[in-house]
Amino acid sequence: VSVFILSIAVGSYVVGRLKDIPRYMLFANQLLITLTMLLLYLSLDTWPYYAHLIRAAFPSDITAFSAYYRSVFAVLMLTLVIPVGLMGATVPITFHEIKRDLKLVGKHSGILFSLNTVGNLTGSLMGGVFFYYFMNHAGVFLSAVLLAGFSTCLAGWGNLAKGKQYV
């Protein structure tokens, strides 16, 4: 959980430091999320083996306790910082897009916060309760990859519907 939250914060911070965000950034961000999650999905079968290697590298006594958990944190951070950091960048990029229309920025910000909250709640309940009842870890992860792909299509379609080009 700490790796996930730190990665989201890193992604938000990086976008917050950008001077200018081009119009294609939301589409590119969603596409990169989808591709990096797909790469992680393809490697899921090897994760238990690598977890075993990390565990076997440390003795089973109290002196290795903190070193083991620091190592797990570092490996997870290196593995997840890109896809989860990109997820953390999504909301700031979206806010940048809605501020292009200053007359409706308040309304669109409220809608964005509402949909984000409902999406997080629904995703937590669906992923944590419903999906795991019917699927294994790989199935739940693949569902997340498919949803990321769907968000990529929405980001691209939204700009194409408005006649915007990615230039």
N, CA, C and O atoms as a DFTB+ gen file, in Angstrom:
668 C
 N C O
     1  1       0.835      -1.180       0.000
     2  2       0.000       0.000       0.000
     3  2       0.881       1.246       0.000
     4  3       0.583       2.211      -0.703
     5  1       1.961       1.237       0.779
     6  2       2.828       2.420       0.829
     7  2       3.496       2.681      -0.521
     8  3       3.659       3.836      -0.917
     9  1       3.881       1.627      -1.223
    10  2       4.474       1.795      -2.558
    11  2       3.447       2.389      -3.507
    12  3       3.771       3.275      -4.298
    13  1       2.223       1.914      -3.435
    14  2       1.155       2.390      -4.309
    15  2       0.879       3.874      -4.060
    16  3       0.805       4.657      -5.007
    17  1       0.728       4.259      -2.806
    18  2       0.429       5.656      -2.469
    19  2       1.610       6.562      -2.825
    20  3       1.411       7.653      -3.360
    21  1       2.828       6.123      -2.535
    22  2       4.006       6.922      -2.890
    23  2       4.121       7.083      -4.402
    24  3       4.467       8.165      -4.878
    25  1       3.840       6.039      -5.159
    26  2       3.912       6.116      -6.618
    27  2       2.858       7.069      -7.176
    28  3       3.141       7.824      -8.106
    29  1       1.653       7.044      -6.622
    30  2       0.609       7.983      -7.046
    31  2       1.061       9.417      -6.769
    32  3       0.879      10.304      -7.602
    33  1       1.645       9.632      -5.605
    34  2       2.126      10.970      -5.247
    35  2       3.243      11.418      -6.188
    36  3       3.280      12.583      -6.586
    37  1       4.143      10.524      -6.546
    38  2       5.223      10.858      -7.475
    39  2       4.657      11.263      -8.828
    40  3       5.094      12.256      -9.410
    41  1       3.693      10.508      -9.332
    42  2       3.076      10.839     -10.618
    43  2       2.385      12.182     -10.596
    44  3       2.515      12.962     -11.540
    45  1       1.646      12.467      -9.527
    46  2       0.977      13.768      -9.398
    47  2       1.989      14.893      -9.302
    48  3       1.802      15.949      -9.906
    49  1       3.060      14.679      -8.551
    50  2       4.089      15.703      -8.380
    51  2       4.773      16.029      -9.709
    52  3       4.994      17.196     -10.031
    53  1       5.104      14.993     -10.471
    54  2       5.794      15.206     -11.749
    55  2       4.918      16.035     -12.688
    56  3       5.409      16.968     -13.324
    57  1       3.636      15.708     -12.781
    58  2       2.735      16.475     -13.651
    59  2       2.574      17.891     -13.122
    60  3       2.505      18.837     -13.906
    61  1       2.514      18.054     -11.809
    62  2       2.386      19.373     -11.222
    63  2       3.577      20.277     -11.518
    64  3       3.438      21.500     -11.515
    65  1       4.724      19.702     -11.768
    66  2       5.937      20.479     -12.057
    67  2       6.051      20.875     -13.528
    68  3       6.892      21.704     -13.875
    69  1       5.221      20.299     -14.395
    70  2       5.296      20.627     -15.822
    71  2       4.788      22.047     -16.067
    72  3       3.787      22.467     -15.487
    73  1       5.478      22.766     -16.918
    74  2       5.072      24.134     -17.266
    75  2       3.867      24.126     -18.206
    76  3       2.930      24.905     -18.034
    77  1       3.903      23.245     -19.191
    78  2       2.831      23.173     -20.171
    79  2       2.515      21.706     -20.430
    80  3       3.414      20.879     -20.588
    81  1       1.232      21.403     -20.470
    82  2       0.798      20.030     -20.728
    83  2       0.120      20.011     -22.091
    84  3      -0.931      20.626     -22.266
    85  1       0.712      19.309     -23.060
    86  2       0.104      19.275     -24.393
    87  2      -1.218      18.514     -24.390
    88  3      -1.490      17.731     -23.481
    89  1      -2.023      18.748     -25.400
    90  2      -3.357      18.142     -25.487
    91  2      -3.313      16.612     -25.558
    92  3      -4.232      15.947     -25.080
    93  1      -2.291      16.069     -26.130
    94  2      -2.209      14.614     -26.292
    95  2      -1.779      13.898     -25.013
    96  3      -1.758      12.667     -24.979
    97  1      -1.432      14.647     -23.958
    98  2      -0.857      14.054     -22.755
    99  2      -1.791      13.049     -22.079
   100  3      -1.332      12.004     -21.617
   101  1      -3.088      13.343     -22.014
   102  2      -4.016      12.408     -21.364
   103  2      -4.055      11.091     -22.116
   104  3      -3.992      10.024     -21.506
   105  1      -4.161      11.158     -23.443
   106  2      -4.174       9.939     -24.246
   107  2      -2.870       9.164     -24.078
   108  3      -2.887       7.951     -23.869
   109  1      -1.731       9.872     -24.168
   110  2      -0.432       9.212     -24.028
   111  2      -0.274       8.592     -22.647
   112  3       0.260       7.491     -22.516
   113  1      -0.735       9.294     -21.618
   114  2      -0.653       8.777     -20.251
   115  2      -1.467       7.489     -20.113
   116  3      -0.982       6.501     -19.562
   117  1      -2.695       7.503     -20.610
   118  2      -3.548       6.321     -20.498
   119  2      -2.979       5.157     -21.312
   120  3      -3.054       4.003     -20.890
   121  1      -2.413       5.463     -22.473
   122  2      -1.803       4.417     -23.292
   123  2      -0.606       3.798     -22.579
   124  3      -0.438       2.578     -22.589
   125  1       0.222       4.630     -21.962
   126  2       1.373       4.105     -21.219
   127  2       0.946       3.289     -20.001
   128  3       1.583       2.291     -19.666
   129  1      -0.127       3.710     -19.343
   130  2      -0.657       2.903     -18.231
   131  2      -1.039       1.525     -18.738
   132  3      -0.673       0.512     -18.142
   133  1      -1.773       1.492     -19.833
   134  2      -2.232       0.216     -20.388
   135  2      -1.053      -0.671     -20.776
   136  3      -1.040      -1.860     -20.457
   137  1      -0.068      -0.103     -21.460
   138  2       1.072      -0.904     -21.918
   139  2       1.924      -1.409     -20.755
   140  3       2.342      -2.567     -20.756
   141  1       2.186      -0.557     -19.764
   142  2       3.011      -1.011     -18.632
   143  2       2.265      -2.037     -17.782
   144  3       2.871      -2.971     -17.257
   145  1       0.948      -1.861     -17.648
   146  2       0.180      -2.867     -16.902
   147  2       0.131      -4.188     -17.668
   148  3       0.137      -5.260     -17.064
   149  1       0.081      -4.109     -18.992
   150  2       0.107      -5.327     -19.794
   151  2       1.437      -6.053     -19.624
   152  3       1.466      -7.280     -19.533
   153  1       2.533      -5.308     -19.580
   154  2       3.836      -5.931     -19.327
   155  2       3.868      -6.596     -17.951
   156  3       4.387      -7.703     -17.808
   157  1       3.318      -5.927     -16.946
   158  2       3.264      -6.538     -15.615
   159  2       2.389      -7.791     -15.628
   160  3       2.725      -8.796     -15.001
   161  1       1.274      -7.726     -16.340
   162  2       0.381      -8.886     -16.424
   163  2       1.110     -10.080     -17.040
   164  3       0.970     -11.211     -16.572
   165  1       1.878      -9.823     -18.080
   166  2       2.603     -10.914     -18.740
   167  2       3.676     -11.522     -17.849
   168  3       4.111     -12.649     -18.085
   169  1       4.107     -10.785     -16.824
   170  2       5.139     -11.296     -15.918
   171  2       4.576     -11.857     -14.613
   172  3       5.344     -12.284     -13.751
   173  1       3.267     -11.866     -14.451
   174  2       2.667     -12.280     -13.169
   175  2       3.060     -13.686     -12.734
   176  3       3.211     -13.936     -11.538
   177  1       3.227     -14.598     -13.670
   178  2       3.568     -15.973     -13.309
   179  2       4.926     -16.093     -12.634
   180  3       5.172     -17.055     -11.907
   181  1       5.810     -15.129     -12.865
   182  2       7.149     -15.198     -12.275
   183  2       7.243     -14.508     -10.917
   184  3       8.245     -14.664     -10.220
   185  1       6.232     -13.760     -10.534
   186  2       6.293     -13.011      -9.273
   187  2       6.495     -13.891      -8.039
   188  3       7.297     -13.528      -7.179
   189  1       5.804     -15.036      -7.908
   190  2       6.053     -15.883      -6.722
   191  2       7.501     -16.376      -6.649
   192  3       8.067     -16.486      -5.561
   193  1       8.092     -16.669      -7.795
   194  2       9.485     -17.110      -7.798
   195  2      10.406     -15.998      -7.306
   196  3      11.281     -16.241      -6.475
   197  1      10.217     -14.788      -7.811
   198  2      11.058     -13.666      -7.387
   199  2      10.810     -13.316      -5.927
   200  3      11.740     -12.922      -5.223
   201  1       9.590     -13.450      -5.465
   202  2       9.312     -13.233      -4.039
   203  2      10.062     -14.268      -3.196
   204  3      10.586     -13.950      -2.128
   205  1      10.107     -15.487      -3.681
   206  2      10.862     -16.535      -2.990
   207  2      12.359     -16.201      -2.957
   208  3      13.014     -16.384      -1.931
   209  1      12.894     -15.714      -4.073
   210  2      14.317     -15.357      -4.108
   211  2      14.641     -14.254      -3.109
   212  3      15.669     -14.299      -2.433
   213  1      13.763     -13.270      -3.021
   214  2      13.992     -12.186      -2.056
   215  2      13.943     -12.736      -0.642
   216  3      14.788     -12.402       0.188
   217  1      12.950     -13.582      -0.364
   218  2      12.813     -14.143       0.987
   219  2      13.999     -15.035       1.344
   220  3      14.476     -15.020       2.479
   221  1      14.471     -15.810       0.369
   222  2      15.586     -16.730       0.633
   223  2      16.912     -15.995       0.817
   224  3      17.862     -16.565       1.352
   225  1      16.987     -14.754       0.386
   226  2      18.233     -13.987       0.501
   227  2      18.502     -13.514       1.929
   228  3      19.599     -13.042       2.227
   229  1      17.513     -13.636       2.810
   230  2      17.654     -13.131       4.176
   231  2      17.462     -14.261       5.177
   232  3      16.615     -15.131       4.973
   233  1      18.240     -14.257       6.256
   234  2      18.055     -15.290       7.282
   235  2      16.728     -15.091       8.026
   236  3      16.156     -14.001       8.020
   237  1      16.263     -16.141       8.650
   238  2      14.975     -16.108       9.358
   239  2      15.151     -15.730      10.822
   240  3      14.770     -16.478      11.722
   241  1      15.725     -14.578      11.040
   242  2      15.838     -14.084      12.413
   243  2      15.541     -12.582      12.431
   244  3      15.384     -11.942      11.391
   245  1      15.471     -12.056      13.632
   246  2      15.043     -10.673      13.816
   247  2      16.040      -9.667      13.232
   248  3      15.656      -8.544      12.908
   249  1      17.279     -10.041      13.098
   250  2      18.279      -9.098      12.587
   251  2      18.056      -8.761      11.112
   252  3      18.456      -7.687      10.662
   253  1      17.435      -9.646      10.365
   254  2      17.214      -9.422       8.934
   255  2      15.816      -8.862       8.645
   256  3      15.469      -8.607       7.492
   257  1      15.031      -8.676       9.690
   258  2      13.634      -8.254       9.509
   259  2      13.512      -6.957       8.705
   260  3      12.814      -6.919       7.692
   261  1      14.184      -5.903       9.152
   262  2      14.025      -4.617       8.469
   263  2      14.696      -4.618       7.094
   264  3      14.186      -3.991       6.166
   265  1      15.811      -5.300       6.947
   266  2      16.478      -5.371       5.641
   267  2      15.588      -6.082       4.621
   268  3      15.528      -5.680       3.459
   269  1      14.903      -7.132       5.054
   270  2      13.995      -7.855       4.158
   271  2      12.866      -6.940       3.687
   272  3      12.571      -6.884       2.493
   273  1      12.237      -6.227       4.610
   274  2      11.119      -5.366       4.222
   275  2      11.583      -4.157       3.405
   276  3      10.848      -3.685       2.538
   277  1      12.776      -3.656       3.665
   278  2      13.312      -2.583       2.814
   279  2      13.559      -3.099       1.403
   280  3      13.319      -2.387       0.428
   281  1      14.031      -4.316       1.292
   282  2      14.259      -4.917      -0.027
   283  2      12.954      -5.139      -0.778
   284  3      12.866      -4.863      -1.975
   285  1      11.949      -5.632      -0.082
   286  2      10.636      -5.825      -0.717
   287  2      10.081      -4.485      -1.188
   288  3       9.557      -4.379      -2.297
   289  1      10.198      -3.461      -0.339
   290  2       9.736      -2.131      -0.712
   291  2      10.464      -1.630      -1.959
   292  3       9.835      -1.108      -2.879
   293  1      11.789      -1.789      -1.991
   294  2      12.578      -1.304      -3.129
   295  2      12.207      -2.024      -4.421
   296  3      12.060      -1.387      -5.464
   297  1      12.055      -3.331      -4.361
   298  2      11.695      -4.093      -5.569
   299  2      10.301      -3.706      -6.048
   300  3      10.093      -3.497      -7.243
   301  1       9.355      -3.611      -5.134
   302  2       8.000      -3.208      -5.531
   303  2       7.987      -1.782      -6.079
   304  3       7.271      -1.492      -7.036
   305  1       8.771      -0.898      -5.480
   306  2       8.831       0.481      -5.963
   307  2       9.381       0.525      -7.380
   308  3       8.825       1.211      -8.237
   309  1      10.459      -0.196      -7.634
   310  2      11.034      -0.228      -8.981
   311  2      10.062      -0.838      -9.996
   312  3      10.038      -0.438     -11.160
   313  1       9.280      -1.785      -9.555
   314  2       8.342      -2.459     -10.447
   315  2       7.097      -1.625     -10.726
   316  3       6.600      -1.608     -11.852
   317  1       6.595      -0.938      -9.715
   318  2       5.289      -0.284      -9.831
   319  2       5.329       1.226     -10.012
   320  3       4.294       1.824     -10.305
   321  1       6.486       1.866      -9.849
   322  2       6.506       3.328      -9.876
   323  2       6.051       3.886     -11.228
   324  3       5.412       4.937     -11.266
   325  1       6.360       3.222     -12.312
   326  2       5.958       3.755     -13.630
   327  2       4.453       3.606     -13.840
   328  3       3.782       4.615     -14.054
   329  1       3.886       2.387     -13.789
   330  2       2.441       2.309     -14.067
   331  2       1.588       3.034     -13.033
   332  3       0.629       3.712     -13.401
   333  1       1.908       2.910     -11.767
   334  2       1.093       3.551     -10.738
   335  2       1.363       5.055     -10.707
   336  3       0.453       5.837     -10.431
   337  1       2.594       5.468     -10.987
   338  2       2.886       6.891     -11.097
   339  2       2.095       7.525     -12.230
   340  3       1.602       8.645     -12.097
   341  1       1.972       6.815     -13.339
   342  2       1.153       7.312     -14.445
   343  2      -0.317       7.404     -14.037
   344  3      -1.026       8.316     -14.462
   345  1      -0.768       6.468     -13.222
   346  2      -2.144       6.542     -12.712
   347  2      -2.319       7.785     -11.846
   348  3      -3.353       8.451     -11.907
   349  1      -1.308       8.092     -11.044
   350  2      -1.362       9.290     -10.213
   351  2      -1.333      10.568     -11.033
   352  3      -1.790      11.614     -10.571
   353  1      -0.802      10.493     -12.240
   354  2      -0.742      11.669     -13.112
   355  2      -2.065      11.929     -13.821
   356  3      -2.263      13.017     -14.363
   357  1      -2.965      10.970     -13.829
   358  2      -4.199      11.097     -14.606
   359  2      -5.071      12.252     -14.131
   360  3      -5.520      13.049     -14.954
   361  1      -5.321      12.366     -12.841
   362  2      -6.212      13.416     -12.346
   363  2      -5.622      14.809     -12.577
   364  3      -6.358      15.688     -13.025
   365  1      -4.328      15.065     -12.297
   366  2      -3.805      16.400     -12.607
   367  2      -3.856      16.736     -14.103
   368  3      -4.121      17.879     -14.473
   369  1      -3.606      15.748     -14.953
   370  2      -3.699      15.998     -16.398
   371  2      -5.140      16.324     -16.774
   372  3      -5.389      17.218     -17.583
   373  1      -6.074      15.606     -16.192
   374  2      -7.485      15.851     -16.481
   375  2      -7.898      17.237     -15.994
   376  3      -8.643      17.935     -16.682
   377  1      -7.426      17.641     -14.821
   378  2      -7.713      18.995     -14.340
   379  2      -7.159      20.047     -15.299
   380  3      -7.800      21.068     -15.550
   381  1      -5.982      19.794     -15.824
   382  2      -5.415      20.731     -16.784
   383  2      -6.302      20.826     -18.030
   384  3      -6.486      21.908     -18.587
   385  1      -6.841      19.702     -18.456
   386  2      -7.721      19.709     -19.631
   387  2      -9.016      20.479     -19.363
   388  3      -9.486      21.218     -20.228
   389  1      -9.592      20.312     -18.174
   390  2     -10.873      20.989     -17.926
   391  2     -10.694      22.476     -17.663
   392  3     -11.649      23.241     -17.802
   393  1      -9.505      22.900     -17.289
   394  2      -9.317      24.342     -17.062
   395  2      -9.158      25.105     -18.376
   396  3      -9.088      26.334     -18.368
   397  1      -9.102      24.404     -19.490
   398  2      -9.054      25.076     -20.786
   399  2     -10.352      25.835     -21.058
   400  3     -10.361      26.810     -21.809
   401  1     -11.461      25.378     -20.438
   402  2     -12.754      26.054     -20.559
   403  2     -13.062      26.695     -19.202
   404  3     -13.738      26.091     -18.369
   405  1     -12.570      27.908     -18.981
   406  2     -12.647      28.546     -17.664
   407  2     -14.075      28.821     -17.211
   408  3     -14.331      28.861     -16.008
   409  1     -15.008      29.011     -18.130
   410  2     -16.385      29.298     -17.732
   411  2     -17.019      28.116     -17.003
   412  3     -17.867      28.310     -16.132
   413  1     -16.619      26.905     -17.349
   414  2     -17.237      25.716     -16.755
   415  2     -16.279      24.917     -15.872
   416  3     -16.560      23.764     -15.543
   417  1     -15.146      25.521     -15.482
   418  2     -14.145      24.772     -14.733
   419  2     -14.670      24.300     -13.375
   420  3     -14.335      23.196     -12.945
   421  1     -15.475      25.100     -12.699
   422  2     -16.031      24.684     -11.408
   423  2     -16.952      23.486     -11.549
   424  3     -16.858      22.524     -10.788
   425  1     -17.834      23.551     -12.520
   426  2     -18.766      22.443     -12.765
   427  2     -18.006      21.172     -13.139
   428  3     -18.281      20.099     -12.604
   429  1     -17.051      21.297     -14.057
   430  2     -16.293      20.129     -14.495
   431  2     -15.412      19.566     -13.383
   432  3     -15.216      18.353     -13.305
   433  1     -14.880      20.437     -12.520
   434  2     -14.076      19.958     -11.386
   435  2     -14.938      19.144     -10.429
   436  3     -14.516      18.091      -9.951
   437  1     -16.140      19.627     -10.150
   438  2     -17.059      18.883      -9.281
   439  2     -17.421      17.532      -9.867
   440  3     -17.450      16.525      -9.158
   441  1     -17.696      17.514     -11.161
   442  2     -18.024      16.245     -11.830
   443  2     -16.832      15.296     -11.773
   444  3     -16.990      14.106     -11.503
   445  1     -15.624      15.836     -12.030
   446  2     -14.421      15.008     -12.002
   447  2     -14.194      14.405     -10.616
   448  3     -13.934      13.208     -10.495
   449  1     -14.293      15.232      -9.568
   450  2     -14.124      14.712      -8.209
   451  2     -15.192      13.673      -7.877
   452  3     -14.885      12.648      -7.268
   453  1     -16.427      13.923      -8.264
   454  2     -17.507      12.978      -7.983
   455  2     -17.272      11.653      -8.685
   456  3     -17.366      10.592      -8.069
   457  1     -16.966      11.714      -9.979
   458  2     -16.729      10.482     -10.730
   459  2     -15.499       9.742     -10.223
   460  3     -15.491       8.512     -10.181
   461  1     -14.469      10.472      -9.841
   462  2     -13.265       9.841      -9.299
   463  2     -13.581       9.110      -7.995
   464  3     -13.116       7.991      -7.777
   465  1     -14.368       9.740      -7.134
   466  2     -14.738       9.121      -5.860
   467  2     -15.601       7.887      -6.081
   468  3     -15.350       6.834      -5.494
   469  1     -16.611       8.016      -6.923
   470  2     -17.496       6.881      -7.217
   471  2     -16.699       5.749      -7.877
   472  3     -16.901       4.575      -7.568
   473  1     -15.794       6.116      -8.787
   474  2     -14.972       5.104      -9.447
   475  2     -14.052       4.380      -8.488
   476  3     -13.897       3.162      -8.576
   477  1     -13.431       5.121      -7.561
   478  2     -12.554       4.487      -6.572
   479  2     -13.334       3.565      -5.647
   480  3     -12.893       2.454      -5.351
   481  1     -14.487       4.026      -5.193
   482  2     -15.309       3.199      -4.307
   483  2     -15.806       1.949      -5.023
   484  3     -15.709       0.840      -4.498
   485  1     -16.332       2.138      -6.213
   486  2     -16.848       1.005      -6.983
   487  2     -15.727       0.035      -7.328
   488  3     -15.890      -1.180      -7.210
   489  1     -14.584       0.576      -7.757
   490  2     -13.453      -0.284      -8.094
   491  2     -12.949      -1.070      -6.900
   492  3     -12.597      -2.242      -7.032
   493  1     -12.910      -0.435      -5.728
   494  2     -12.463      -1.141      -4.522
   495  2     -13.422      -2.266      -4.154
   496  3     -13.003      -3.383      -3.851
   497  1     -14.695      -1.958      -4.185
   498  2     -15.690      -2.989      -3.841
   499  2     -15.748      -4.090      -4.892
   500  3     -15.757      -5.277      -4.567
   501  1     -15.786      -3.677      -6.159
   502  2     -15.876      -4.672      -7.233
   503  2     -14.610      -5.527      -7.279
   504  3     -14.677      -6.755      -7.347
   505  1     -13.449      -4.853      -7.239
   506  2     -12.195      -5.587      -7.313
   507  2     -11.943      -6.435      -6.086
   508  3     -11.493      -7.576      -6.189
   509  1     -12.236      -5.870      -4.916
   510  2     -11.929      -6.574      -3.678
   511  2     -12.933      -7.631      -3.287
   512  3     -12.585      -8.572      -2.573
   513  1     -14.168      -7.507      -3.733
   514  2     -15.210      -8.447      -3.322
   515  2     -15.714      -9.262      -4.506
   516  3     -15.591     -10.486      -4.528
   517  1     -16.275      -8.579      -5.476
   518  2     -16.961      -9.261      -6.576
   519  2     -15.993     -10.001      -7.502
   520  3     -16.173     -11.192      -7.757
   521  1     -14.967      -9.306      -8.009
   522  2     -14.063      -9.926      -8.977
   523  2     -13.316     -11.105      -8.368
   524  3     -13.165     -12.140      -9.017
   525  1     -12.842     -10.962      -7.123
   526  2     -12.098     -12.065      -6.508
   527  2     -12.983     -13.263      -6.194
   528  3     -12.480     -14.372      -6.012
   529  1     -14.262     -13.060      -6.129
   530  2     -15.172     -14.181      -5.909
   531  2     -15.228     -15.078      -7.144
   532  3     -15.372     -16.295      -7.032
   533  1     -15.112     -14.465      -8.320
   534  2     -15.238     -15.209      -9.576
   535  2     -13.914     -15.438     -10.293
   536  3     -13.825     -16.328     -11.138
   537  1     -12.886     -14.660      -9.979
   538  2     -11.614     -14.746     -10.707
   539  2     -10.438     -14.888      -9.751
   540  3     -10.550     -14.651      -8.548
   541  1      -9.311     -15.282     -10.326
   542  2      -8.071     -15.338      -9.558
   543  2      -7.323     -14.009      -9.727
   544  3      -7.847     -13.075     -10.333
   545  1      -6.098     -13.926      -9.188
   546  2      -5.320     -12.683      -9.277
   547  2      -5.109     -12.248     -10.726
   548  3      -5.258     -11.072     -11.057
   549  1      -4.767     -13.195     -11.574
   550  2      -4.500     -12.855     -12.969
   551  2      -5.750     -12.314     -13.659
   552  3      -5.657     -11.381     -14.457
   553  1      -6.899     -12.879     -13.367
   554  2      -8.148     -12.405     -13.966
   555  2      -8.497     -10.996     -13.512
   556  3      -8.941     -10.175     -14.313
   557  1      -8.297     -10.716     -12.235
   558  2      -8.560      -9.377     -11.713
   559  2      -7.585      -8.378     -12.330
   560  3      -7.980      -7.276     -12.711
   561  1      -6.323      -8.760     -12.425
   562  2      -5.322      -7.869     -13.012
   563  2      -5.614      -7.625     -14.488
   564  3      -5.480      -6.501     -14.971
   565  1      -6.012      -8.673     -15.206
   566  2      -6.367      -8.513     -16.618
   567  2      -7.575      -7.599     -16.774
   568  3      -7.645      -6.827     -17.730
   569  1      -8.515      -7.676     -15.857
   570  2      -9.662      -6.751     -15.884
   571  2      -9.189      -5.308     -15.740
   572  3      -9.718      -4.411     -16.397
   573  1      -8.195      -5.081     -14.882
   574  2      -7.642      -3.738     -14.710
   575  2      -6.950      -3.271     -15.988
   576  3      -7.059      -2.102     -16.360
   577  1      -6.246      -4.168     -16.656
   578  2      -5.593      -3.828     -17.920
   579  2      -6.644      -3.467     -18.969
   580  3      -6.479      -2.494     -19.704
   581  1      -7.714      -4.243     -19.037
   582  2      -8.784      -3.963     -20.003
   583  2      -9.473      -2.629     -19.700
   584  3      -9.800      -1.884     -20.624
   585  1      -9.693      -2.325     -18.442
   586  2     -10.281      -1.030     -18.078
   587  2      -9.341       0.126     -18.419
   588  3      -9.791       1.189     -18.847
   589  1      -8.042      -0.080     -18.231
   590  2      -7.071       0.948     -18.620
   591  2      -7.099       1.147     -20.135
   592  3      -7.008       2.277     -20.616
   593  1      -7.224       0.064     -20.878
   594  2      -7.348       0.166     -22.330
   595  2      -8.605       0.912     -22.738
   596  3      -8.596       1.701     -23.683
   597  1      -9.685       0.653     -22.017
   598  2     -10.934       1.369     -22.284
   599  2     -10.772       2.862     -22.017
   600  3     -11.277       3.684     -22.781
   601  1     -10.074       3.221     -20.940
   602  2      -9.849       4.641     -20.645
   603  2      -8.964       5.283     -21.715
   604  3      -9.119       6.466     -22.020
   605  1      -8.045       4.513     -22.281
   606  2      -7.225       5.018     -23.381
   607  2      -8.100       5.342     -24.584
   608  3      -7.942       6.385     -25.218
   609  1      -9.019       4.440     -24.888
   610  2      -9.946       4.680     -26.004
   611  2     -10.808       5.908     -25.741
   612  3     -11.032       6.710     -26.649
   613  1     -11.291       6.066     -24.524
   614  2     -12.099       7.245     -24.188
   615  2     -11.304       8.539     -24.323
   616  3     -11.819       9.541     -24.821
   617  1     -10.048       8.516     -23.877
   618  2      -9.208       9.720     -23.974
   619  2      -8.952      10.081     -25.430
   620  3      -8.975      11.257     -25.794
   621  1      -8.710       9.084     -26.255
   622  2      -8.495       9.349     -27.674
   623  2      -9.766       9.753     -28.383
   624  3      -9.751      10.657     -29.219
   625  1     -10.867       9.096     -28.061
   626  2     -12.147       9.376     -28.702
   627  2     -12.661      10.765     -28.340
   628  3     -13.237      11.461     -29.177
   629  1     -12.449      11.165     -27.081
   630  2     -12.903      12.479     -26.642
   631  2     -12.261      13.604     -27.439
   632  3     -12.932      14.566     -27.812
   633  1     -10.977      13.485     -27.698
   634  2     -10.303      14.512     -28.484
   635  2     -10.658      14.422     -29.958
   636  3     -10.773      15.451     -30.623
   637  1     -10.834      13.223     -30.481
   638  2     -11.210      13.088     -31.884
   639  2     -12.620      13.601     -32.129
   640  3     -12.899      14.188     -33.175
   641  1     -13.514      13.380     -31.159
   642  2     -14.887      13.848     -31.304
   643  2     -14.948      15.373     -31.329
   644  3     -15.839      15.953     -31.950
   645  1     -14.001      16.019     -30.652
   646  2     -13.962      17.486     -30.629
   647  2     -13.179      18.042     -31.801
   648  3     -13.060      19.259     -31.942
   649  1     -12.638      17.163     -32.654
   650  2     -11.881      17.623     -33.814
   651  2     -10.456      18.032     -33.495
   652  3      -9.809      18.707     -34.295
   653  1      -9.955      17.624     -32.319
   654  2      -8.588      17.985     -31.927
   655  2      -7.626      16.961     -32.487
   656  3      -7.938      15.772     -32.567
   657  1      -6.461      17.430     -32.871
   658  2      -5.427      16.544     -33.338
   659  2      -4.314      16.506     -32.319
   660  3      -4.122      17.453     -31.556
   661  1      -3.585      15.413     -32.308
   662  2      -2.484      15.257     -31.361
   663  2      -1.198      15.834     -31.953
   664  3      -0.254      15.102     -32.251
   665  1      -1.178      17.132     -32.114
   666  2       0.008      17.797     -32.671
   667  2       0.402      18.927     -31.764
   668  3       1.377      19.627     -32.038
